[in-house]
mmCIF file of C-alpha atoms in Angstrom:
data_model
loop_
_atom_site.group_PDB
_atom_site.id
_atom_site.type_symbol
_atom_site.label_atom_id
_atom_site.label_comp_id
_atom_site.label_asym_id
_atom_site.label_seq_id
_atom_site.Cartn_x
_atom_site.Cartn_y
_atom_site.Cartn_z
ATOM 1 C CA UNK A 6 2.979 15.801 0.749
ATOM 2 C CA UNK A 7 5.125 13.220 1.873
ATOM 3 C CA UNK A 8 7.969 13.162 4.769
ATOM 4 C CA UNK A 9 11.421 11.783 3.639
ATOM 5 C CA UNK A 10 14.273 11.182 5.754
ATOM 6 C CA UNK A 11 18.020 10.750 4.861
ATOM 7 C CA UNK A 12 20.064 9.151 7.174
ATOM 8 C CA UNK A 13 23.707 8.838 6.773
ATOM 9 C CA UNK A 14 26.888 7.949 9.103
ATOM 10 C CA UNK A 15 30.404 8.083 8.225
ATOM 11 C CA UNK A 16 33.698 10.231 9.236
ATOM 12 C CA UNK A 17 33.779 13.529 10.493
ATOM 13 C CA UNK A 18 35.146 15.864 7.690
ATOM 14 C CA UNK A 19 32.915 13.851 5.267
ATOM 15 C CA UNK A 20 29.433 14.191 7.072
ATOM 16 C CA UNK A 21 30.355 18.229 7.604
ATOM 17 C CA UNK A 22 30.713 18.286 3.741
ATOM 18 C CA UNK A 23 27.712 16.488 3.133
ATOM 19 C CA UNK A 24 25.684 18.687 5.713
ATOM 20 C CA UNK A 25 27.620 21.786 3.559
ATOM 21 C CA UNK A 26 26.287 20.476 0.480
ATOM 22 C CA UNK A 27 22.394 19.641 1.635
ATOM 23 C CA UNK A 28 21.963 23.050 3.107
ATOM 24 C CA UNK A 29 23.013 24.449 -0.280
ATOM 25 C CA UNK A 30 20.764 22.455 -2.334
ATOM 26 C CA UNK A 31 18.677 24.521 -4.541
ATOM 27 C CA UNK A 32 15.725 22.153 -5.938
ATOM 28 C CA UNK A 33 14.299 19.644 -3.664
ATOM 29 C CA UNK A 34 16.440 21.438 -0.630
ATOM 30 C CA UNK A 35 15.691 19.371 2.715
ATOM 31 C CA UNK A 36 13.427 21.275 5.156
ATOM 32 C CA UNK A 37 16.303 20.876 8.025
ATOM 33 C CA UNK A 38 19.684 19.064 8.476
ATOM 34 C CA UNK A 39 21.026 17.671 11.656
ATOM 35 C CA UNK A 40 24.777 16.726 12.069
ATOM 36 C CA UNK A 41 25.645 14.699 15.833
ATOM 37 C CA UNK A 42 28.323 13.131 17.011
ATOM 38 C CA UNK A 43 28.246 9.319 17.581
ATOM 39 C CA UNK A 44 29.181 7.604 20.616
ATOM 40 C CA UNK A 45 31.387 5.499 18.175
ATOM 41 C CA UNK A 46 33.237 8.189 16.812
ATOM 42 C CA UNK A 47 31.002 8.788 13.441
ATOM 43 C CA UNK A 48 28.937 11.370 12.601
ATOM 44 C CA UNK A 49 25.423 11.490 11.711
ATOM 45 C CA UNK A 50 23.497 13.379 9.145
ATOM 46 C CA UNK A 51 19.885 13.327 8.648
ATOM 47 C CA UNK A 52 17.837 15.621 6.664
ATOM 48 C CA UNK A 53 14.582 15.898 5.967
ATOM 49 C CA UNK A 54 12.491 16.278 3.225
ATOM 50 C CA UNK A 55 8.959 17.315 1.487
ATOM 51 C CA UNK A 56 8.426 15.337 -1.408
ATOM 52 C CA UNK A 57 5.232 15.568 -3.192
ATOM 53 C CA UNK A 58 5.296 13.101 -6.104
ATOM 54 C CA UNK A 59 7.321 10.231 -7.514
ATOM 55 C CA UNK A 60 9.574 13.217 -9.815
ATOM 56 C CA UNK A 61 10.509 14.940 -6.543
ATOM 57 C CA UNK A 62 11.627 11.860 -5.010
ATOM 58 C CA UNK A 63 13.718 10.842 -7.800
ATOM 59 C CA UNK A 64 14.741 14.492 -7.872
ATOM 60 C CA UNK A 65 15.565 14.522 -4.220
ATOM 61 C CA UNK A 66 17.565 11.274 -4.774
ATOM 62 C CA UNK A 67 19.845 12.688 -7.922
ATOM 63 C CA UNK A 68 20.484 15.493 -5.527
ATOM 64 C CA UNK A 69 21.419 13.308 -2.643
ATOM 65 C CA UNK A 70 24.054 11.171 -4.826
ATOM 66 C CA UNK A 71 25.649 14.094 -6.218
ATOM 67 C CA UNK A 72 25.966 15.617 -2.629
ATOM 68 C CA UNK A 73 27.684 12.414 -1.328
ATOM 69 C CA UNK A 74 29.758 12.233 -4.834
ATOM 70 C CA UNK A 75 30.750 15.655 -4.080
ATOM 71 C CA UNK A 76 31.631 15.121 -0.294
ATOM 72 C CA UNK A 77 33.738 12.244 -1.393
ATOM 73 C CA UNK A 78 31.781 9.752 0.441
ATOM 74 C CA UNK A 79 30.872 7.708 -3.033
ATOM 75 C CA UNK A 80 33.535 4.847 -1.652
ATOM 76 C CA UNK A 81 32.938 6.035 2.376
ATOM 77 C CA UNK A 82 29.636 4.904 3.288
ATOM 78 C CA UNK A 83 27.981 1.564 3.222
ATOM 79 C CA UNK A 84 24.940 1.226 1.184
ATOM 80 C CA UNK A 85 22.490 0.404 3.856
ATOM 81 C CA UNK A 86 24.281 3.829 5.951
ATOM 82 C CA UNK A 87 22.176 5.856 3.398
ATOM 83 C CA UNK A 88 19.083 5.813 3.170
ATOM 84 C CA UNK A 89 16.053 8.267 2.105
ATOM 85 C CA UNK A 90 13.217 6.506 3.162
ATOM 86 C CA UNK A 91 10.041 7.605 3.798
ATOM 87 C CA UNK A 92 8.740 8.838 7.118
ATOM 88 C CA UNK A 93 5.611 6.775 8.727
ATOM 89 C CA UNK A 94 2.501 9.131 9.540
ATOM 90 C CA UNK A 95 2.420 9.288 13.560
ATOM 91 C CA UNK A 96 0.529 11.126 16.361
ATOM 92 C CA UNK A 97 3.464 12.563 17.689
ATOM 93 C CA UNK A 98 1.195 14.546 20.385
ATOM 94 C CA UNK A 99 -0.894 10.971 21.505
ATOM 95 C CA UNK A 100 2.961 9.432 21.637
ATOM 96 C CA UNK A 101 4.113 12.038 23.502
ATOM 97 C CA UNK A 102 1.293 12.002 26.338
ATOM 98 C CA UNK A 103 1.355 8.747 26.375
ATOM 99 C CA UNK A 104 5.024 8.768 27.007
ATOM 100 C CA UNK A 105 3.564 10.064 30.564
ATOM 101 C CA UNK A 106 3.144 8.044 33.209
ATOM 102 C CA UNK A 107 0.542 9.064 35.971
ATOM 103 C CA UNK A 108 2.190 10.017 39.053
ATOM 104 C CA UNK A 109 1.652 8.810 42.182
ATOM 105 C CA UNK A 110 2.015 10.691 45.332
ATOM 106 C CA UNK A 111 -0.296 8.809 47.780
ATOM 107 C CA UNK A 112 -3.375 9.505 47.999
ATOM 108 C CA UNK A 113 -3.155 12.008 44.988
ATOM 109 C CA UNK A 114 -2.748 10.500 41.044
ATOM 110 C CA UNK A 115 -1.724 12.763 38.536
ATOM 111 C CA UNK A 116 -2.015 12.118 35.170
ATOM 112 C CA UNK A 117 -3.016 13.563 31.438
ATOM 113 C CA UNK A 118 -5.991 13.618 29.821
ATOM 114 C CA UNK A 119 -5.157 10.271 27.755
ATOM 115 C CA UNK A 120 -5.542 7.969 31.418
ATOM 116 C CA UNK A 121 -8.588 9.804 32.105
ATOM 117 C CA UNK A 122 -10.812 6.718 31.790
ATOM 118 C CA UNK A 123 -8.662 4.624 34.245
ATOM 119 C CA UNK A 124 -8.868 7.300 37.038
ATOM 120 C CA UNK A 125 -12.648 8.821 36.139
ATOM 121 C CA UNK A 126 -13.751 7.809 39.666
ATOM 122 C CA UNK A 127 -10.815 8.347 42.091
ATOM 123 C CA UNK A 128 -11.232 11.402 44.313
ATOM 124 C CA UNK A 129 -7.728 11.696 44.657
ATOM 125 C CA UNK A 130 -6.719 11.743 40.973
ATOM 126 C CA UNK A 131 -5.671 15.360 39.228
ATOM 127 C CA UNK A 132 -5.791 15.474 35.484
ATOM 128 C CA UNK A 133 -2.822 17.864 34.329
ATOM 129 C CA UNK A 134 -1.831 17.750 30.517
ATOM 130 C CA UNK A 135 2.328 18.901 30.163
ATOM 131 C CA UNK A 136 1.630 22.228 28.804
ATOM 132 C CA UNK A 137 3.860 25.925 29.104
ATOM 133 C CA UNK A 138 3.506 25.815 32.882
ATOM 134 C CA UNK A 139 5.399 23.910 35.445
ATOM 135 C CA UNK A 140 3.459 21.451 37.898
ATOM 136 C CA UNK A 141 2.794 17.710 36.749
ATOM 137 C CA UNK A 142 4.294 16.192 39.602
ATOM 138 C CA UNK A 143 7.375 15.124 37.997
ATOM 139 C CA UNK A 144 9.919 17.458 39.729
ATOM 140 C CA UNK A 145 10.739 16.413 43.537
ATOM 141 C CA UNK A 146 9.292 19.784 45.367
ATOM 142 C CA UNK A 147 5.943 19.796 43.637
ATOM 143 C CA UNK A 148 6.316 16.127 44.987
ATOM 144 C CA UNK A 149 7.029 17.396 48.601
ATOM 145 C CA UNK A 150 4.151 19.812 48.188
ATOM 146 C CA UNK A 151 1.708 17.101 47.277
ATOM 147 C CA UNK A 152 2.950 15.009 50.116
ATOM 148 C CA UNK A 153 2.828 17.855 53.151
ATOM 149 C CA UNK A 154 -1.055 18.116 51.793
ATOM 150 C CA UNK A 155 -1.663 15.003 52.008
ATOM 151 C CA UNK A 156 -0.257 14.503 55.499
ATOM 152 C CA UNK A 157 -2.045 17.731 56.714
ATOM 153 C CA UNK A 158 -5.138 15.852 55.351
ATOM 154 C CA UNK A 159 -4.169 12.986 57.396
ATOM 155 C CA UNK A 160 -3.794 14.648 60.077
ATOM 156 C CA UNK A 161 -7.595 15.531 60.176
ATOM 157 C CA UNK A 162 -6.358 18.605 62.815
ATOM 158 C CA UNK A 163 -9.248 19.978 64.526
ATOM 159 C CA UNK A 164 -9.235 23.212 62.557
ATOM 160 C CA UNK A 165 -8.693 22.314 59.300
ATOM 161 C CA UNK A 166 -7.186 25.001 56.758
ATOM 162 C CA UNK A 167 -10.593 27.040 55.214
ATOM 163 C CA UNK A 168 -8.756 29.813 53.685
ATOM 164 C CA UNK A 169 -5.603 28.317 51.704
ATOM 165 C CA UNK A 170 -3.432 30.302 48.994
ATOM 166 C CA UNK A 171 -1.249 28.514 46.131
ATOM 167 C CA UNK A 172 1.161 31.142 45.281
ATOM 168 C CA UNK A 173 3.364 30.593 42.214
ATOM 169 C CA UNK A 174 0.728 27.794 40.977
ATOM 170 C CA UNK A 175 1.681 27.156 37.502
ATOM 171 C CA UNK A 176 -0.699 24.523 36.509
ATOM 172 C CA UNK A 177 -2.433 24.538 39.314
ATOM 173 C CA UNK A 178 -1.783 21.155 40.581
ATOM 174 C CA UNK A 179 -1.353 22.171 44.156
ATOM 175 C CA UNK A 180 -4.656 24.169 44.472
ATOM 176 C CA UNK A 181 -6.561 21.205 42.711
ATOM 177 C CA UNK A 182 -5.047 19.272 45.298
ATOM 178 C CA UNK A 183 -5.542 21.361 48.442
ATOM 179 C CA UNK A 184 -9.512 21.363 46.867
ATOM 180 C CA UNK A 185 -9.975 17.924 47.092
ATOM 181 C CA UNK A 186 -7.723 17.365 50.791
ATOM 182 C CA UNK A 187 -10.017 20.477 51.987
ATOM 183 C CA UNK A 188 -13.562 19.829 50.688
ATOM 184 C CA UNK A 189 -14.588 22.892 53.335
ATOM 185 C CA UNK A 190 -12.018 25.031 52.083
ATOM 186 C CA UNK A 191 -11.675 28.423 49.925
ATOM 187 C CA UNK A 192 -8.969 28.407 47.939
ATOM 188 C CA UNK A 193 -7.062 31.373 46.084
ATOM 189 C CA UNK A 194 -4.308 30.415 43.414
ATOM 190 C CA UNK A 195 -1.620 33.120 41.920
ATOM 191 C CA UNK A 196 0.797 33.166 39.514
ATOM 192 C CA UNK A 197 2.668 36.611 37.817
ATOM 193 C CA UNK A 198 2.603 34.844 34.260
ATOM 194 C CA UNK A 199 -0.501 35.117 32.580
ATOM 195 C CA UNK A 200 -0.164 31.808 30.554
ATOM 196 C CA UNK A 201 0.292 30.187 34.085
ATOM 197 C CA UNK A 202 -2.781 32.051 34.905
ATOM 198 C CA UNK A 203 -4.912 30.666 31.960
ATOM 199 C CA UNK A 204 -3.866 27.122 31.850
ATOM 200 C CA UNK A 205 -4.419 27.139 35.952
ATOM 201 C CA UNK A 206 -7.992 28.462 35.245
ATOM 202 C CA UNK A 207 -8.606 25.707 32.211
ATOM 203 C CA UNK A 208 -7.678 23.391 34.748
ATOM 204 C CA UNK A 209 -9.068 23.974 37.622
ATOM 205 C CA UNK A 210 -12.441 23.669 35.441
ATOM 206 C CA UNK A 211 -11.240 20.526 33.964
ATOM 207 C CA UNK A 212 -10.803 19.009 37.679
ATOM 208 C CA UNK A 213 -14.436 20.549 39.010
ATOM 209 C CA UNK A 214 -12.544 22.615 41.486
ATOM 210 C CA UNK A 215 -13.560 25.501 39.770
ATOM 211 C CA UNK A 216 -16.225 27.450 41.716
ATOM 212 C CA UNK A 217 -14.124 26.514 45.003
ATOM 213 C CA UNK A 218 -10.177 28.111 43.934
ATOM 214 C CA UNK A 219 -10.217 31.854 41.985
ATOM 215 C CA UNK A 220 -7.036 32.292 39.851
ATOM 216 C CA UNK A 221 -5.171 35.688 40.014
ATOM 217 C CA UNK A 222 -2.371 37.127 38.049
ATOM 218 C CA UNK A 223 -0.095 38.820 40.501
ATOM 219 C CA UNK A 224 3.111 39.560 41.042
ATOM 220 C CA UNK A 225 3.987 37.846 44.434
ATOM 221 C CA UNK A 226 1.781 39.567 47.119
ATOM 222 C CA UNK A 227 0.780 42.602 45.313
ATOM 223 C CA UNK A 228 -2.707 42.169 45.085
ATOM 224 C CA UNK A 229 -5.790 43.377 47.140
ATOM 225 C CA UNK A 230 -6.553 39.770 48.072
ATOM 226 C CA UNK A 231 -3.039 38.329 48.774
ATOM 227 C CA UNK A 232 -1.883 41.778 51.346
ATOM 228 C CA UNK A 233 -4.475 41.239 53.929
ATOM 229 C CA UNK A 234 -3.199 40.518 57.377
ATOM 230 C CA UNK A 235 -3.759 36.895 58.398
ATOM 231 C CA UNK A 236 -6.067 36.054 54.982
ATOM 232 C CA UNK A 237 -5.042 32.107 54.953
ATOM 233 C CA UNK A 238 -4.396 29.589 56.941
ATOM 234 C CA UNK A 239 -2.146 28.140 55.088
ATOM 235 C CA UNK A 240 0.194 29.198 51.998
ATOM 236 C CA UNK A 241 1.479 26.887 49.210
ATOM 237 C CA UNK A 242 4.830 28.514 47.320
ATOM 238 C CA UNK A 243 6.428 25.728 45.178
ATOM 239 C CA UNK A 244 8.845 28.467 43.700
ATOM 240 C CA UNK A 245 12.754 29.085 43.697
ATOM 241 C CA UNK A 246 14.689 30.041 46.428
ATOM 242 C CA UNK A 247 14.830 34.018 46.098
ATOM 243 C CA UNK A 248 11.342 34.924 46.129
ATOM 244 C CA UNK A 249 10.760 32.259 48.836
ATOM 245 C CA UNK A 250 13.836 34.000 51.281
#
């Protein structure tokens, strides 16, 4: 099974018909069909298709060119404006990580698990993959979080934290990072969604923090562990505004 694409630009009215007359194809109909505005003042239409063999391509085509005849774009568009061409096999998930930069909030490096090799040895570095839960240090607060760690690291206080609670941890980032600015410390990390709470826990093995932060599912403080009178010494809550006030 082969991907095709058909990409075609021309006036407004025309590309609505065409997108009309696509959706309604019967044999060879395309699998979806997009219709944007240009910043020129065309529209686009692409569709795409699932052609098999050579007879579904020619199929597809016949289809196509009675479409555009029907549409009244025969005389419209420009021969090289339409186009079904064939769609070129890619990794779309290895483009898409790799589309992600590591961060850098010093000392900390976050990146995915396709820089792994380049940061294997740095203490510092956190290995979070973009996945259904927020934290990869691309959104200014996590950023802020990352950095008040660090300079409580810094700081090398004369008590350092040895009880510390991520609340809201999403990914986990900020309890993977509070493990390695803390090596003394105990770490608990919550979150009320439990697909935050699994992908936290997958991570937190991933980074060898594991045995040092336990992951909870809890709705804010409502949990045995999170009530107790003075049970941190310091609390981590990169979350909105409500819960926070």
């Amino acid at each position: 099974m082969t991907l095709w694409r058909l990409s075609c630009r021309g006036p407004e009215a025309a590309m609505h018909a065409l997108a009309d007359r696509l959706g309604a194809m019967e044999d060879g109909a395309p699998m979806a069909v997009a219709l944007v505005a240009e910043p020129d003042g065309r529209w686009l239409v692409e569709a795409h298709f699932a052609l098999a063999t050579p007879a579904a391509e020619e199929a597809a085509r016949a289809a196509i060119e009675a479409a555009l005849a029907r549409a009244g774009l025969a005389a419209q568009i420009a021969a090289h404006e339409d186009a079904l061409a064939p769609v070129p096999e890619t990794d779309w998930l290895a483009r898409s990580r790799a589309a992600l930069a590591p961060q850098h909030v010093p000392p900390f490096v976050i990146h995915g698990s396709h820089d792994r090799a380049r940061f294997r040895a740095a203490r510092w570095a956190i290995e979070i993959d973009a996945a259904q839960a927020f934290g990869t240090a691309r959104h200014g607060t996590t950023r802020g979080c990352l950095g008040a760690i660090a300079m409580l690291a810094r700081r090398q206080v004369r008590r350092p934290p040895a009880r510390v609670l991520d609340i809201g941890t999403g990914t986990g980032v900020l309890a993977i990072a509070a493990a390695r600015a803390f090596p003394a410390a105990a770490i608990v990390a919550s979150d009320c969604d439990p697909v935050a709470v699994r992908i936290a826990r997958a991570n937190m093995r991933r980074n060898r923090v594991a045995r040092r932060v336990q992951v909870l599912g809890a709705e804010g403080l409502a949990h045995p562990l999170l009530a107790r009178p003075r049970a941190f010494d310091l609390a981590l809550a990169n979350i909105v505004a409500r819960p926070l006030a």
